[in-house]
Amino acid sequence: MSDSPWPDGYRSAACFTFDLDADEIWNLRIESDEAWDKPPIRTRGEFGPNVAVPRILELFDRYDLRCTFFIPGRVAEDWPETVRAIHEAGHEIGHHGYRHVNPSNFDSRAEEEADVKEALDVFDDLLGETPVGYRSPASDLSDHTLELLAEHGIRWESTFMDDDRPYVHDEGIVEIPFDWSLDDWPYFGYQMYPQLPYQSGITPTGPVFDSWRREFDGLHKRGRAFTLTMHPQIIGRAGRIDALEELIQHVLATGDAWITTGEEIAERWETGKN
Amino acid sequence: MSDSPWPDGYRSAACFTFDLDADEIWNLRIESDEAWDKPPIRTRGEFGPNVAVPRILELFDRYDLRCTFFIPGRVAEDWPETVRAIHEAGHEIGHHGYRHVNPSNFDSRAEEEADVKEALDVFDDLLGETPVGYRSPASDLSDHTLELLAEHGIRWESTFMDDDRPYVHDEGIVEIPFDWSLDDWPYFGYQMYPQLPYQSGITPTGPVFDSWRREFDGLHKRGRAFTLTMHPQIIGRAGRIDALEELIQHVLATGDAWITTGEEIAERWETGKN
Amino acid sequence: MSDSPWPDGYRSAACFTFDLDADEIWNLRIESDEAWDKPPIRTRGEFGPNVAVPRILELFDRYDLRCTFFIPGRVAEDWPETVRAIHEAGHEIGHHGYRHVNPSNFDSRAEEEADVKEALDVFDDLLGETPVGYRSPASDLSDHTLELLAEHGIRWESTFMDDDRPYVHDEGIVEIPFDWSLDDWPYFGYQMYPQLPYQSGITPTGPVFDSWRREFDGLHKRGRAFTLTMHPQIIGRAGRIDALEELIQHVLATGDAWITTGEEIAERWETGKN
Amino acid sequence: MSDSPWPDGYRSAACFTFDLDADEIWNLRIESDEAWDKPPIRTRGEFGPNVAVPRILELFDRYDLRCTFFIPGRVAEDWPETVRAIHEAGHEIGHHGYRHVNPSNFDSRAEEEADVKEALDVFDDLLGETPVGYRSPASDLSDHTLELLAEHGIRWESTFMDDDRPYVHDEGIVEIPFDWSLDDWPYFGYQMYPQLPYQSGITPTGPVFDSWRREFDGLHKRGRAFTLTMHPQIIGRAGRIDALEELIQHVLATGDAWITTGEEIAERWETGKN
């Protein structure tokens, strides 16, 4: 496979990503609707930083692997120790907006830019460095987003769905594509409240991980990037995190899949070797 | 595992809980909407006390195990013999509101307190004692609920979703956390009527119990509490109750999972040993 | 099992029922909404009498078994040969309304009675006899339905969900209970048009039949009645009808499950032996 | 099987079809709603021509098989090279409207005819020939559609759901029937945006392909046509395309299933031999 785009004899890449939204989705709802104040469902989000993140860190540490967390700025402000623990464990921290809002919903480019910058400031204050990766909180971007991200030091992002190998946007940002079939929310994200999006049942654990394993196998064979999008509050449940461990073992068993962060994949793509 | 929070060498706890809502959900709908009077769907609720509860009692008796039933006060008034049979079999009976309404929907703290007290009075009259456990009928609480519950003798509750091991609220109430992935309704609760919540298809039985087994395995390994929320009218169908028996056999086969009531778990937590 | 309610040493009963709605659901929609005229989806209903019913007749003939078809009067008018073929094959034909409407939606008792009678007249004209069994077309009844049915010769019906063994209503009508988990529509009934009810995805075939097999096993063990509700247009697809055959083989393999019509079950219950 | 309707000793037919809608569904939405401009979701459609079609062509080439692509005229204008590659590989290209709109939504017969002709012109310009097959983009037709299609050279179509073997419409057009249970969208078509149709979860890959295999087996046994409707953007994901390959291997393993285009099936039916 001398023409593989991946380094060091790797045949494919596997990028495990976690959108640490915590209680931000519900906070937004509560702020926008006087009649909506639901403390228990907000705690569902808190499961993410409080219980799931330590479990995820332990799992990746056990296999000496690195992954990527996308964290809204406001979540980072509320859980600074969680953010520091993720950072100190060597994982990448990506930009996920300051608030968890659809970038196309901002009233102006200036307002969107303010949100982009506010999130960068939070991480600069907390960690002394700013993210170089980004994922939209809403599978959507405005006409300005890529340009704004490029201007503020973002080098890669993961929102588009038109490929399963990375490519470079006109703005110079590397895209590591996303797809809902590799996102835990459509399967497990059940919410009882019809005011919230993505409502449907809960898919049993085994068949979902079997689908993800099939998708990894197909992408590995083709030398593509397997980019799994998870939410700690969803995937951090004990039975699912153990299924995730089995999936990681399966990926490792190939011997030539490059499990790494988005940043490392982007760097490889930026060098122009691909 | 000398640092286990569980007594007697147990590694984890498993708490099987049943929300015996009977026909109360539909009664509420019928009372609030002149145009809505559907006798057959109301009988779906009656399947709970009439058919499912005897099946559940027989199952837990066969294995000499205890579980917890949350029962709305009004349901207890309509099925007093069912409530007494549950009580006499040694199971715990928990508070589930007098009416099956969202605590945050009451117009005032006083109105909410009246509902809390009315339910306690029902059980006092029926059994000569009042519940010490509580679960919200709507996965939601008002700002007053925990305070009210504490004032009226409730010692533990199961509505929050931020952990999978118990903890103590500021009000002194032990939380035994809940999660929708361990609730039978999102999988099996299908309703044809769009006026009713939680609408989606019906998930096949086997994969759901496989998911629950995976979650138990993961929680057991970590020394957590496996808290399964079921509704007799849903889980009491013959094929599901037999699948529940297989799950119980699986839990028992570990040899060191503590299958018990919420009350016993709460007591252990209250002693300050954890 | 000398106390079995079933005759001839049978341990349980299995009643396979088919609601032959054909295109009636869509006809109703088209008549009530000027803007709604969708010929292809109407043909989905026609798959029932045209393709599925011959397949079902052939299947039950091969095993020398009898089943029950509920047919709206208007569907019988449009497919008289299909109705005669079902009848001549020895299967029971049940009342399913003249139009496929919710009995509680009629404006008056008189209007509801007219619908009940109109359906009876259709079958009297076609077959020289009238149905003795009934199922609501909408999982719902009015306050008058049972009384009206009893007055017009109906001896059993299958709409209530409060048990899994038959019982007798105050009106003298035997109930052979129904449940959505044993109905093919919640799993397979997908419709692209949001104006129509029951919208969700399509559940894969194998797991649904596995659930039905589990439910039969549980009911058989307990000596209950397994009542499966199917729609020819849904279940008559080739892969599903073959899965149904496997289920029938499984039921037959017990050696002591009574596969029969609702009428025969009702007769047994009416004799007062149960 | 001397009375088989299929040629050359074949027992059944299997017609693999792909609706190459690309980004047309989202373009329509964007044009009709000023507030709706979502670039990333549009790229989900682009996955079809850019990534999935080459994968599908490679797969069918490897087994020396032919299939049918339905392509909206406007999509063909945007991806002419893709259309030419499909054509040069020997696959059939069918009519799928010029725009991807419901034929019954046109204001007049003239407007509908203009759309029919516009699509034909696109393919005539691109390939020097026009489609003879058609599938509605919306599982729906107007009262004029079949007549219009016949007048403009369409010889077969695939929208009706009333059979699983071909038949001939009064207009002389051969129908190769369609069914949602053999369409990838109800299982995999998840969309986060409630403004778009067909919203539900994502079904795991393995069980869906198992259902399709069961349906093929049942249809093959009965000498019918297995007509699978796929969307490149959905089925072209690596794990699913590999599952499709396994399904094709299963069909080939029968030794007597005729894998071919709709056009060849229609030709056989037109000869009057069936």
Short mmCIF file of C-alpha atoms in Angstrom, two decimals, chain C residues 37-41 43-44 46-47 50-51 55 190-193 200-207 236-243 245-246, chain D residues 102 104 138-141 143 159-164 178-181 186-187 198 200 203 207-208 210-211 214-215 217-219 221-222 224:
data_model
loop_
_atom_site.label_atom_id
_atom_site.label_comp_id
_atom_site.label_asym_id
_atom_site.label_seq_id
_atom_site.Cartn_x
_atom_site.Cartn_y
_atom_site.Cartn_z
CA ASP C 37 -55.11 11.82 -3.81
CA LYS C 38 -52.23 9.39 -3.88
CA PRO C 39 -52.75 6.43 -6.19
CA PRO C 40 -49.50 4.58 -5.51
CA ILE C 41 -49.93 4.45 -1.75
CA THR C 43 -52.03 0.30 -4.19
CA ARG C 44 -50.06 -0.64 -1.11
CA GLU C 46 -54.35 -3.54 -2.73
CA PHE C 47 -51.33 -5.76 -2.15
CA ASN C 50 -54.43 -9.30 -4.46
CA VAL C 51 -51.15 -10.86 -3.37
CA ARG C 55 -50.32 -16.48 0.15
CA TYR C 190 -44.06 2.69 8.07
CA GLN C 191 -45.68 5.45 6.05
CA MET C 192 -43.88 8.32 4.41
CA TYR C 193 -46.82 10.68 4.76
CA SER C 200 -41.80 5.49 12.63
CA GLY C 201 -39.11 3.40 10.96
CA ILE C 202 -39.28 -0.23 9.86
CA THR C 203 -38.09 -2.91 12.28
CA PRO C 204 -36.06 -5.76 10.79
CA THR C 205 -38.00 -8.98 10.32
CA GLY C 206 -35.97 -11.49 12.33
CA PRO C 207 -36.00 -9.72 15.71
CA GLY C 236 -47.84 -10.77 3.17
CA ARG C 237 -44.44 -9.66 1.89
CA ALA C 238 -42.55 -12.82 0.95
CA GLY C 239 -39.86 -12.68 3.62
CA ARG C 240 -42.38 -12.05 6.37
CA ILE C 241 -44.83 -14.73 5.31
CA ASP C 242 -41.98 -17.24 5.39
CA ALA C 243 -41.05 -16.03 8.88
CA GLU C 245 -44.52 -20.04 8.59
CA GLU C 246 -41.52 -20.66 10.85
CA ASN D 102 -43.99 15.10 -6.10
CA SER D 104 -49.04 15.50 -7.87
CA ALA D 138 -42.04 10.96 -3.93
CA SER D 139 -43.75 7.55 -4.00
CA ASP D 140 -46.64 9.41 -5.57
CA LEU D 141 -47.99 10.24 -9.03
CA ASP D 143 -53.58 11.45 -12.38
CA THR D 159 -43.58 3.38 -7.90
CA PHE D 160 -46.65 1.20 -7.25
CA MET D 161 -46.78 -1.19 -4.29
CA ASP D 162 -49.56 -3.61 -5.16
CA ASP D 163 -47.53 -6.60 -6.29
CA ASP D 164 -44.09 -8.15 -6.22
CA PHE D 178 -41.65 -0.85 -5.29
CA ASP D 179 -42.01 -1.29 -1.52
CA TRP D 180 -40.72 0.78 1.41
CA SER D 181 -39.47 -2.35 3.17
CA PRO D 186 -36.81 4.20 6.14
CA TYR D 187 -33.97 2.36 7.89
CA TYR D 198 -38.97 10.62 7.10
CA SER D 200 -36.75 8.51 12.84
CA THR D 203 -31.46 1.01 12.14
CA PRO D 207 -30.53 -6.72 10.79
CA VAL D 208 -31.64 -4.65 7.76
CA ASP D 210 -30.86 -9.84 7.05
CA SER D 211 -34.43 -8.65 6.35
CA ARG D 214 -35.15 -12.99 3.85
CA GLU D 215 -37.29 -11.03 1.41
CA ASP D 217 -35.30 -15.71 -0.42
CA GLY D 218 -39.09 -15.54 -0.23
CA LEU D 219 -39.41 -13.82 -3.60
CA LYS D 221 -38.82 -19.19 -4.04
CA ARG D 222 -41.99 -17.73 -5.53
CA ARG D 224 -41.00 -12.92 -8.21
#
